[in-house]
mmCIF file with all atom_site columns, C-alpha atoms in Angstrom:
data_model
loop_
_atom_site.group_PDB
_atom_site.id
_atom_site.type_symbol
_atom_site.label_atom_id
_atom_site.label_alt_id
_atom_site.label_comp_id
_atom_site.label_asym_id
_atom_site.label_entity_id
_atom_site.label_seq_id
_atom_site.pdbx_PDB_ins_code
_atom_site.Cartn_x
_atom_site.Cartn_y
_atom_site.Cartn_z
_atom_site.occupancy
_atom_site.B_iso_or_equiv
_atom_site.pdbx_formal_charge
_atom_site.auth_seq_id
_atom_site.auth_comp_id
_atom_site.auth_asym_id
_atom_site.auth_atom_id
_atom_site.pdbx_PDB_model_num
ATOM 1   C CA . MET A 1 1   ? 56.217  -79.804 205.309 1.00 0.00 ? 1   MET A CA 1
ATOM 2   C CA . PHE A 1 2   ? 59.221  -79.530 203.575 1.00 0.00 ? 2   PHE A CA 1
ATOM 3   C CA . LEU A 1 3   ? 59.277  -82.123 200.428 1.00 0.00 ? 3   LEU A CA 1
ATOM 4   C CA . ASP A 1 4   ? 62.627  -83.495 199.422 1.00 0.00 ? 4   ASP A CA 1
ATOM 5   C CA . SER A 1 5   ? 64.826  -81.753 201.600 1.00 0.00 ? 5   SER A CA 1
ATOM 6   C CA . VAL A 1 6   ? 68.418  -82.895 201.373 1.00 0.00 ? 6   VAL A CA 1
ATOM 7   C CA . GLY A 1 7   ? 70.962  -83.256 204.332 1.00 0.00 ? 7   GLY A CA 1
ATOM 8   C CA . ILE A 1 8   ? 73.877  -85.055 205.880 1.00 0.00 ? 8   ILE A CA 1
ATOM 9   C CA . ILE A 1 9   ? 73.500  -87.184 208.769 1.00 0.00 ? 9   ILE A CA 1
ATOM 10  C CA . LEU A 1 10  ? 75.637  -85.768 211.681 1.00 0.00 ? 10  LEU A CA 1
ATOM 11  C CA . LYS A 1 11  ? 74.897  -88.087 214.551 1.00 0.00 ? 11  LYS A CA 1
ATOM 12  C CA . LYS A 1 12  ? 72.561  -91.097 215.807 1.00 0.00 ? 12  LYS A CA 1
ATOM 13  C CA . ASP A 1 13  ? 71.498  -91.201 219.059 1.00 0.00 ? 13  ASP A CA 1
ATOM 14  C CA . ASP A 1 14  ? 73.262  -93.503 221.440 1.00 0.00 ? 14  ASP A CA 1
ATOM 15  C CA . VAL A 1 15  ? 70.170  -94.594 222.986 1.00 0.00 ? 15  VAL A CA 1
ATOM 16  C CA . SER A 1 16  ? 67.516  -94.536 220.365 1.00 0.00 ? 16  SER A CA 1
ATOM 17  C CA . PRO A 1 17  ? 68.801  -95.550 216.448 1.00 0.00 ? 17  PRO A CA 1
ATOM 18  C CA . HIS A 1 18  ? 65.401  -93.636 215.555 1.00 0.00 ? 18  HIS A CA 1
ATOM 19  C CA . LYS A 1 19  ? 66.494  -90.220 216.597 1.00 0.00 ? 19  LYS A CA 1
ATOM 20  C CA . ILE A 1 20  ? 69.271  -88.674 214.484 1.00 0.00 ? 20  ILE A CA 1
ATOM 21  C CA . THR A 1 21  ? 70.734  -84.868 213.878 1.00 0.00 ? 21  THR A CA 1
ATOM 22  C CA . ILE A 1 22  ? 71.048  -83.673 210.261 1.00 0.00 ? 22  ILE A CA 1
ATOM 23  C CA . LEU A 1 23  ? 72.854  -80.816 208.562 1.00 0.00 ? 23  LEU A CA 1
ATOM 24  C CA . ASP A 1 24  ? 69.958  -79.906 206.416 1.00 0.00 ? 24  ASP A CA 1
ATOM 25  C CA . LYS A 1 25  ? 70.892  -77.641 203.383 1.00 0.00 ? 25  LYS A CA 1
ATOM 26  C CA . LEU A 1 26  ? 68.053  -75.143 203.991 1.00 0.00 ? 26  LEU A CA 1
ATOM 27  C CA . GLN A 1 27  ? 67.156  -75.589 207.633 1.00 0.00 ? 27  GLN A CA 1
ATOM 28  C CA . GLY A 1 28  ? 70.808  -75.961 209.260 1.00 0.00 ? 28  GLY A CA 1
ATOM 29  C CA . LYS A 1 29  ? 71.202  -78.453 211.976 1.00 0.00 ? 29  LYS A CA 1
ATOM 30  C CA . ILE A 1 30  ? 67.908  -80.119 212.838 1.00 0.00 ? 30  ILE A CA 1
ATOM 31  C CA . GLU A 1 31  ? 67.395  -82.933 215.293 1.00 0.00 ? 31  GLU A CA 1
ATOM 32  C CA . CYS A 1 32  ? 64.485  -85.454 214.024 1.00 0.00 ? 32  CYS A CA 1
ATOM 33  C CA . VAL A 1 33  ? 63.178  -89.049 214.508 1.00 0.00 ? 33  VAL A CA 1
ATOM 34  C CA . THR A 1 34  ? 63.199  -91.371 211.490 1.00 0.00 ? 34  THR A CA 1
ATOM 35  C CA . PRO A 1 35  ? 61.645  -94.867 210.891 1.00 0.00 ? 35  PRO A CA 1
ATOM 36  C CA . ASP A 1 36  ? 64.865  -95.829 209.050 1.00 0.00 ? 36  ASP A CA 1
ATOM 37  C CA . SER A 1 37  ? 67.564  -96.935 211.806 1.00 0.00 ? 37  SER A CA 1
ATOM 38  C CA . SER A 1 38  ? 69.962  -98.082 209.271 1.00 0.00 ? 38  SER A CA 1
ATOM 39  C CA . ILE A 1 39  ? 70.893  -94.541 207.884 1.00 0.00 ? 39  ILE A CA 1
ATOM 40  C CA . SER A 1 40  ? 74.956  -94.172 208.672 1.00 0.00 ? 40  SER A CA 1
ATOM 41  C CA . THR A 1 41  ? 76.728  -90.922 210.025 1.00 0.00 ? 41  THR A CA 1
ATOM 42  C CA . GLY A 1 42  ? 78.057  -88.875 207.105 1.00 0.00 ? 42  GLY A CA 1
ATOM 43  C CA . ALA A 1 43  ? 75.214  -90.178 204.517 1.00 0.00 ? 43  ALA A CA 1
ATOM 44  C CA . LEU A 1 44  ? 73.793  -87.770 202.272 1.00 0.00 ? 44  LEU A CA 1
ATOM 45  C CA . ILE A 1 45  ? 70.248  -88.242 202.288 1.00 0.00 ? 45  ILE A CA 1
ATOM 46  C CA . THR A 1 46  ? 66.759  -86.835 200.676 1.00 0.00 ? 46  THR A CA 1
ATOM 47  C CA . TYR A 1 47  ? 63.826  -86.892 202.691 1.00 0.00 ? 47  TYR A CA 1
ATOM 48  C CA . ASN A 1 48  ? 60.255  -85.278 203.641 1.00 0.00 ? 48  ASN A CA 1
ATOM 49  C CA . VAL A 1 49  ? 60.100  -83.448 206.760 1.00 0.00 ? 49  VAL A CA 1
ATOM 50  C CA . ARG A 1 50  ? 57.023  -82.756 208.927 1.00 0.00 ? 50  ARG A CA 1
ATOM 51  C CA . GLN A 1 51  ? 56.859  -80.897 212.282 1.00 0.00 ? 51  GLN A CA 1
ATOM 52  C CA . LYS A 1 52  ? 54.448  -82.284 214.932 1.00 0.00 ? 52  LYS A CA 1
ATOM 53  C CA . GLY A 1 53  ? 54.580  -80.152 218.117 1.00 0.00 ? 53  GLY A CA 1
ATOM 54  C CA . GLN A 1 54  ? 58.132  -79.827 219.319 1.00 0.00 ? 54  GLN A CA 1
ATOM 55  C CA . THR A 1 55  ? 59.264  -82.856 217.500 1.00 0.00 ? 55  THR A CA 1
ATOM 56  C CA . THR A 1 56  ? 60.620  -82.946 213.778 1.00 0.00 ? 56  THR A CA 1
ATOM 57  C CA . PHE A 1 57  ? 59.839  -86.203 211.800 1.00 0.00 ? 57  PHE A CA 1
ATOM 58  C CA . ILE A 1 58  ? 61.631  -87.190 208.611 1.00 0.00 ? 58  ILE A CA 1
ATOM 59  C CA . SER A 1 59  ? 60.133  -89.977 206.100 1.00 0.00 ? 59  SER A CA 1
ATOM 60  C CA . ASP A 1 60  ? 60.694  -91.113 202.676 1.00 0.00 ? 60  ASP A CA 1
ATOM 61  C CA . SER A 1 61  ? 64.556  -90.745 202.966 1.00 0.00 ? 61  SER A CA 1
ATOM 62  C CA . ALA A 1 62  ? 66.700  -92.075 200.327 1.00 0.00 ? 62  ALA A CA 1
ATOM 63  C CA . LEU A 1 63  ? 70.517  -92.252 200.359 1.00 0.00 ? 63  LEU A CA 1
ATOM 64  C CA . ILE A 1 64  ? 72.156  -90.174 197.621 1.00 0.00 ? 64  ILE A CA 1
ATOM 65  C CA . TYR A 1 65  ? 75.445  -90.698 198.549 1.00 0.00 ? 65  TYR A CA 1
ATOM 66  C CA . LEU A 1 66  ? 77.937  -92.149 201.102 1.00 0.00 ? 66  LEU A CA 1
ATOM 67  C CA . PRO A 1 67  ? 81.818  -90.981 201.359 1.00 0.00 ? 67  PRO A CA 1
ATOM 68  C CA . LEU A 1 68  ? 83.147  -94.322 201.344 1.00 0.00 ? 68  LEU A CA 1
ATOM 69  C CA . SER A 1 69  ? 86.465  -94.053 200.035 1.00 0.00 ? 69  SER A CA 1
ATOM 70  C CA . LEU A 1 70  ? 86.966  -90.654 202.310 1.00 0.00 ? 70  LEU A CA 1
ATOM 71  C CA . ALA A 1 71  ? 86.106  -92.941 205.340 1.00 0.00 ? 71  ALA A CA 1
ATOM 72  C CA . ARG A 1 72  ? 88.426  -95.734 204.038 1.00 0.00 ? 72  ARG A CA 1
ATOM 73  C CA . ILE A 1 73  ? 91.414  -93.376 203.229 1.00 0.00 ? 73  ILE A CA 1
ATOM 74  C CA . ASP A 1 74  ? 91.096  -91.307 206.445 1.00 0.00 ? 74  ASP A CA 1
ATOM 75  C CA . MET A 1 75  ? 88.288  -92.185 208.942 1.00 0.00 ? 75  MET A CA 1
ATOM 76  C CA . LEU A 1 76  ? 89.566  -90.231 211.956 1.00 0.00 ? 76  LEU A CA 1
ATOM 77  C CA . PHE A 1 77  ? 89.402  -87.008 209.666 1.00 0.00 ? 77  PHE A CA 1
ATOM 78  C CA . PHE A 1 78  ? 86.171  -87.885 208.291 1.00 0.00 ? 78  PHE A CA 1
ATOM 79  C CA . HIS A 1 79  ? 84.564  -88.234 211.576 1.00 0.00 ? 79  HIS A CA 1
ATOM 80  C CA . HIS A 1 80  ? 86.465  -85.245 212.825 1.00 0.00 ? 80  HIS A CA 1
ATOM 81  C CA . VAL A 1 81  ? 84.905  -83.114 210.217 1.00 0.00 ? 81  VAL A CA 1
ATOM 82  C CA . ILE A 1 82  ? 81.180  -84.626 211.098 1.00 0.00 ? 82  ILE A CA 1
ATOM 83  C CA . GLU A 1 83  ? 81.882  -84.395 214.788 1.00 0.00 ? 83  GLU A CA 1
ATOM 84  C CA . LEU A 1 84  ? 83.056  -80.690 214.901 1.00 0.00 ? 84  LEU A CA 1
ATOM 85  C CA . ILE A 1 85  ? 80.029  -79.655 212.591 1.00 0.00 ? 85  ILE A CA 1
ATOM 86  C CA . TYR A 1 86  ? 77.804  -81.375 215.244 1.00 0.00 ? 86  TYR A CA 1
ATOM 87  C CA . TYR A 1 87  ? 79.456  -79.583 218.224 1.00 0.00 ? 87  TYR A CA 1
ATOM 88  C CA . PHE A 1 88  ? 79.915  -76.230 216.580 1.00 0.00 ? 88  PHE A CA 1
ATOM 89  C CA . THR A 1 89  ? 76.446  -75.555 215.297 1.00 0.00 ? 89  THR A CA 1
ATOM 90  C CA . HIS A 1 90  ? 73.185  -75.029 217.160 1.00 0.00 ? 90  HIS A CA 1
ATOM 91  C CA . ILE A 1 91  ? 69.887  -76.401 216.159 1.00 0.00 ? 91  ILE A CA 1
ATOM 92  C CA . GLY A 1 92  ? 68.055  -74.333 213.503 1.00 0.00 ? 92  GLY A CA 1
ATOM 93  C CA . SER A 1 93  ? 71.029  -72.615 212.715 1.00 0.00 ? 93  SER A CA 1
ATOM 94  C CA . CYS A 1 94  ? 74.079  -73.141 210.272 1.00 0.00 ? 94  CYS A CA 1
ATOM 95  C CA . SER A 1 95  ? 75.260  -71.314 207.184 1.00 0.00 ? 95  SER A CA 1
ATOM 96  C CA . LYS A 1 96  ? 74.876  -72.716 203.529 1.00 0.00 ? 96  LYS A CA 1
ATOM 97  C CA . GLU A 1 97  ? 78.671  -72.256 203.474 1.00 0.00 ? 97  GLU A CA 1
ATOM 98  C CA . VAL A 1 98  ? 78.908  -75.366 205.959 1.00 0.00 ? 98  VAL A CA 1
ATOM 99  C CA . PHE A 1 99  ? 76.655  -77.591 204.007 1.00 0.00 ? 99  PHE A CA 1
ATOM 100 C CA . ASP A 1 100 ? 78.504  -76.581 200.766 1.00 0.00 ? 100 ASP A CA 1
ATOM 101 C CA . LEU A 1 101 ? 81.901  -76.995 202.267 1.00 0.00 ? 101 LEU A CA 1
ATOM 102 C CA . LEU A 1 102 ? 80.971  -80.698 203.322 1.00 0.00 ? 102 LEU A CA 1
ATOM 103 C CA . ALA A 1 103 ? 79.366  -81.334 200.037 1.00 0.00 ? 103 ALA A CA 1
ATOM 104 C CA . PHE A 1 104 ? 82.434  -80.142 198.046 1.00 0.00 ? 104 PHE A CA 1
ATOM 105 C CA . LEU A 1 105 ? 84.731  -82.680 200.572 1.00 0.00 ? 105 LEU A CA 1
ATOM 106 C CA . TYR A 1 106 ? 82.378  -85.338 199.547 1.00 0.00 ? 106 TYR A CA 1
ATOM 107 C CA . SER A 1 107 ? 82.771  -84.249 195.845 1.00 0.00 ? 107 SER A CA 1
ATOM 108 C CA . THR A 1 108 ? 86.651  -84.391 196.071 1.00 0.00 ? 108 THR A CA 1
ATOM 109 C CA . GLU A 1 109 ? 87.130  -87.691 198.178 1.00 0.00 ? 109 GLU A CA 1
ATOM 110 C CA . GLN A 1 110 ? 88.412  -89.336 195.055 1.00 0.00 ? 110 GLN A CA 1
ATOM 111 C CA . ARG A 1 111 ? 91.649  -87.335 194.859 1.00 0.00 ? 111 ARG A CA 1
ATOM 112 C CA . ILE A 1 112 ? 94.619  -87.535 197.267 1.00 0.00 ? 112 ILE A CA 1
ATOM 113 C CA . ILE A 1 113 ? 93.987  -85.088 200.219 1.00 0.00 ? 113 ILE A CA 1
ATOM 114 C CA . THR A 1 114 ? 97.311  -84.077 201.916 1.00 0.00 ? 114 THR A CA 1
ATOM 115 C CA . GLN A 1 115 ? 97.672  -83.355 205.597 1.00 0.00 ? 115 GLN A CA 1
ATOM 116 C CA . GLN A 1 116 ? 97.900  -79.862 204.834 1.00 0.00 ? 116 GLN A CA 1
ATOM 117 C CA . TYR A 1 117 ? 94.745  -79.482 202.873 1.00 0.00 ? 117 TYR A CA 1
ATOM 118 C CA . LYS A 1 118 ? 92.833  -81.430 205.653 1.00 0.00 ? 118 LYS A CA 1
ATOM 119 C CA . LYS A 1 119 ? 94.080  -78.263 208.137 1.00 0.00 ? 119 LYS A CA 1
ATOM 120 C CA . PHE A 1 120 ? 92.925  -75.803 205.732 1.00 0.00 ? 120 PHE A CA 1
ATOM 121 C CA . PHE A 1 121 ? 89.667  -77.529 205.205 1.00 0.00 ? 121 PHE A CA 1
ATOM 122 C CA . LEU A 1 122 ? 89.188  -77.449 209.006 1.00 0.00 ? 122 LEU A CA 1
ATOM 123 C CA . LEU A 1 123 ? 90.221  -73.723 208.969 1.00 0.00 ? 123 LEU A CA 1
ATOM 124 C CA . LYS A 1 124 ? 87.413  -73.085 206.486 1.00 0.00 ? 124 LYS A CA 1
ATOM 125 C CA . LEU A 1 125 ? 84.906  -75.183 208.308 1.00 0.00 ? 125 LEU A CA 1
ATOM 126 C CA . LEU A 1 126 ? 85.743  -73.593 211.797 1.00 0.00 ? 126 LEU A CA 1
ATOM 127 C CA . SER A 1 127 ? 85.572  -70.115 210.372 1.00 0.00 ? 127 SER A CA 1
ATOM 128 C CA . ASN A 1 128 ? 82.329  -70.837 208.445 1.00 0.00 ? 128 ASN A CA 1
ATOM 129 C CA . MET A 1 129 ? 80.680  -72.168 211.898 1.00 0.00 ? 129 MET A CA 1
ATOM 130 C CA . GLY A 1 130 ? 82.027  -68.789 213.585 1.00 0.00 ? 130 GLY A CA 1
ATOM 131 C CA . SER A 1 131 ? 84.741  -70.185 215.348 1.00 0.00 ? 131 SER A CA 1
ATOM 132 C CA . PHE A 1 132 ? 87.699  -68.195 216.063 1.00 0.00 ? 132 PHE A CA 1
ATOM 133 C CA . PRO A 1 133 ? 90.530  -68.088 218.638 1.00 0.00 ? 133 PRO A CA 1
ATOM 134 C CA . GLU A 1 134 ? 89.972  -66.029 221.766 1.00 0.00 ? 134 GLU A CA 1
ATOM 135 C CA . ILE A 1 135 ? 93.677  -65.326 222.399 1.00 0.00 ? 135 ILE A CA 1
ATOM 136 C CA . SER A 1 136 ? 94.679  -62.780 220.093 1.00 0.00 ? 136 SER A CA 1
ATOM 137 C CA . GLU A 1 137 ? 97.980  -63.763 219.489 1.00 0.00 ? 137 GLU A CA 1
ATOM 138 C CA . ILE A 1 138 ? 96.731  -66.502 217.855 1.00 0.00 ? 138 ILE A CA 1
ATOM 139 C CA . ARG A 1 139 ? 94.739  -64.871 215.160 1.00 0.00 ? 139 ARG A CA 1
ATOM 140 C CA . THR A 1 140 ? 97.515  -63.876 212.832 1.00 0.00 ? 140 THR A CA 1
ATOM 141 C CA . SER A 1 141 ? 97.530  -62.297 209.533 1.00 0.00 ? 141 SER A CA 1
ATOM 142 C CA . PHE A 1 142 ? 98.963  -65.271 207.545 1.00 0.00 ? 142 PHE A CA 1
ATOM 143 C CA . VAL A 1 143 ? 95.851  -67.362 208.902 1.00 0.00 ? 143 VAL A CA 1
ATOM 144 C CA . ALA A 1 144 ? 93.672  -64.515 208.038 1.00 0.00 ? 144 ALA A CA 1
ATOM 145 C CA . LYS A 1 145 ? 95.287  -64.580 204.428 1.00 0.00 ? 145 LYS A CA 1
ATOM 146 C CA . LEU A 1 146 ? 94.621  -68.360 204.120 1.00 0.00 ? 146 LEU A CA 1
ATOM 147 C CA . ASN A 1 147 ? 91.230  -68.078 205.292 1.00 0.00 ? 147 ASN A CA 1
ATOM 148 C CA . SER A 1 148 ? 90.751  -65.665 202.508 1.00 0.00 ? 148 SER A CA 1
ATOM 149 C CA . ILE A 1 149 ? 91.673  -68.006 199.743 1.00 0.00 ? 149 ILE A CA 1
ATOM 150 C CA . SER A 1 150 ? 88.740  -70.230 198.379 1.00 0.00 ? 150 SER A CA 1
ATOM 151 C CA . ILE A 1 151 ? 88.913  -73.671 199.357 1.00 0.00 ? 151 ILE A CA 1
ATOM 152 C CA . GLN A 1 152 ? 89.414  -74.808 195.863 1.00 0.00 ? 152 GLN A CA 1
ATOM 153 C CA . GLN A 1 153 ? 92.371  -72.591 195.624 1.00 0.00 ? 153 GLN A CA 1
ATOM 154 C CA . LEU A 1 154 ? 93.833  -74.228 198.741 1.00 0.00 ? 154 LEU A CA 1
ATOM 155 C CA . SER A 1 155 ? 94.365  -77.535 197.279 1.00 0.00 ? 155 SER A CA 1
ATOM 156 C CA . ASN A 1 156 ? 97.310  -76.248 195.157 1.00 0.00 ? 156 ASN A CA 1
ATOM 157 C CA . LEU A 1 157 ? 98.858  -74.366 197.943 1.00 0.00 ? 157 LEU A CA 1
ATOM 158 C CA . THR A 1 158 ? 101.781 -75.619 200.168 1.00 0.00 ? 158 THR A CA 1
ATOM 159 C CA . ILE A 1 159 ? 103.123 -73.777 203.094 1.00 0.00 ? 159 ILE A CA 1
ATOM 160 C CA . THR A 1 160 ? 106.430 -74.025 204.968 1.00 0.00 ? 160 THR A CA 1
ATOM 161 C CA . ALA A 1 161 ? 106.625 -76.007 208.358 1.00 0.00 ? 161 ALA A CA 1
ATOM 162 C CA . SER A 1 162 ? 106.655 -72.843 210.541 1.00 0.00 ? 162 SER A CA 1
ATOM 163 C CA . GLU A 1 163 ? 103.268 -71.575 208.789 1.00 0.00 ? 163 GLU A CA 1
ATOM 164 C CA . GLU A 1 164 ? 101.960 -75.077 209.382 1.00 0.00 ? 164 GLU A CA 1
ATOM 165 C CA . LYS A 1 165 ? 102.405 -74.774 213.039 1.00 0.00 ? 165 LYS A CA 1
ATOM 166 C CA . GLU A 1 166 ? 100.865 -71.228 212.965 1.00 0.00 ? 166 GLU A CA 1
ATOM 167 C CA . LEU A 1 167 ? 97.897  -72.880 211.650 1.00 0.00 ? 167 LEU A CA 1
ATOM 168 C CA . ASP A 1 168 ? 97.877  -75.822 214.097 1.00 0.00 ? 168 ASP A CA 1
ATOM 169 C CA . ARG A 1 169 ? 97.891  -73.423 216.807 1.00 0.00 ? 169 ARG A CA 1
ATOM 170 C CA . TRP A 1 170 ? 94.820  -71.545 215.365 1.00 0.00 ? 170 TRP A CA 1
ATOM 171 C CA . LEU A 1 171 ? 92.910  -75.029 214.843 1.00 0.00 ? 171 LEU A CA 1
ATOM 172 C CA . TRP A 1 172 ? 93.983  -76.509 218.162 1.00 0.00 ? 172 TRP A CA 1
ATOM 173 C CA . CYS A 1 173 ? 93.071  -73.414 220.208 1.00 0.00 ? 173 CYS A CA 1
ATOM 174 C CA . CYS A 1 174 ? 89.404  -73.247 218.393 1.00 0.00 ? 174 CYS A CA 1
ATOM 175 C CA . VAL A 1 175 ? 88.706  -76.600 219.369 1.00 0.00 ? 175 VAL A CA 1
ATOM 176 C CA . TRP A 1 176 ? 90.094  -76.538 222.901 1.00 0.00 ? 176 TRP A CA 1
ATOM 177 C CA . GLN A 1 177 ? 88.208  -73.400 223.731 1.00 0.00 ? 177 GLN A CA 1
ATOM 178 C CA . HIS A 1 178 ? 84.828  -75.313 223.172 1.00 0.00 ? 178 HIS A CA 1
ATOM 179 C CA . PRO A 1 179 ? 82.849  -75.997 226.299 1.00 0.00 ? 179 PRO A CA 1
ATOM 180 C CA . TYR A 1 180 ? 82.153  -79.436 225.461 1.00 0.00 ? 180 TYR A CA 1
ATOM 181 C CA . VAL A 1 181 ? 85.747  -80.407 224.164 1.00 0.00 ? 181 VAL A CA 1
ATOM 182 C CA . ASN A 1 182 ? 85.941  -83.251 226.777 1.00 0.00 ? 182 ASN A CA 1
ATOM 183 C CA . GLU A 1 183 ? 83.151  -84.945 224.786 1.00 0.00 ? 183 GLU A CA 1
ATOM 184 C CA . PHE A 1 184 ? 84.873  -85.045 221.401 1.00 0.00 ? 184 PHE A CA 1
ATOM 185 C CA . LYS A 1 185 ? 86.058  -88.511 220.574 1.00 0.00 ? 185 LYS A CA 1
ATOM 186 C CA . THR A 1 186 ? 88.247  -87.504 217.524 1.00 0.00 ? 186 THR A CA 1
ATOM 187 C CA . VAL A 1 187 ? 90.239  -84.524 219.177 1.00 0.00 ? 187 VAL A CA 1
ATOM 188 C CA . HIS A 1 188 ? 93.308  -86.514 218.779 1.00 0.00 ? 188 HIS A CA 1
ATOM 189 C CA . PHE A 1 189 ? 93.388  -86.078 215.060 1.00 0.00 ? 189 PHE A CA 1
ATOM 190 C CA . LEU A 1 190 ? 94.858  -82.412 215.498 1.00 0.00 ? 190 LEU A CA 1
ATOM 191 C CA . ALA A 1 191 ? 97.393  -84.071 218.015 1.00 0.00 ? 191 ALA A CA 1
ATOM 192 C CA . GLU A 1 192 ? 98.229  -86.847 215.407 1.00 0.00 ? 192 GLU A CA 1
ATOM 193 C CA . ASN A 1 193 ? 98.975  -84.379 212.629 1.00 0.00 ? 193 ASN A CA 1
ATOM 194 C CA . ARG A 1 194 ? 100.646 -81.487 214.297 1.00 0.00 ? 194 ARG A CA 1
ATOM 195 C CA . THR A 1 195 ? 103.794 -80.563 212.706 1.00 0.00 ? 195 THR A CA 1
ATOM 196 C CA . LEU A 1 196 ? 106.844 -80.713 214.619 1.00 0.00 ? 196 LEU A CA 1
#
């Protein structure tokens, strides 16, 4: 039993509101059953975890934080981030960096987040989940350089339109090479925010 675990709700089951998927800070992505069906997607919660056979149960969940202003400012971006984590991570595995990156986004939600910064965030997120374009021409030295900069430093960076197009191609390629891309509900975030 893990006491006082902390995690972020990635998805609620479409059929059963008691089945949820959580990005746990220590255990990575876990699917579990909860008695509380009112938990919102994206919520940061604490809980106790108990394994019974093949099923993971959580109990005593308590809401720590709900990123309401982030969702209000850009609901599509917020849901795109949650959806990418859900589809690009595997049960029981996820780097601590992914959780920390999402927690960092939650801590900066009060600031104005530019479209470029959102793309920088997605670059860091996809990279930390091990996703890179299969097409070698898309993996440029510029994107590699961007990826080497900390997310905190990227908030002060501005890039040219041609550099942003390069980043757009990298993000687009990463997402579209996913085998379940046709199930994504927020992929149009990238299409709507491409640099022309």
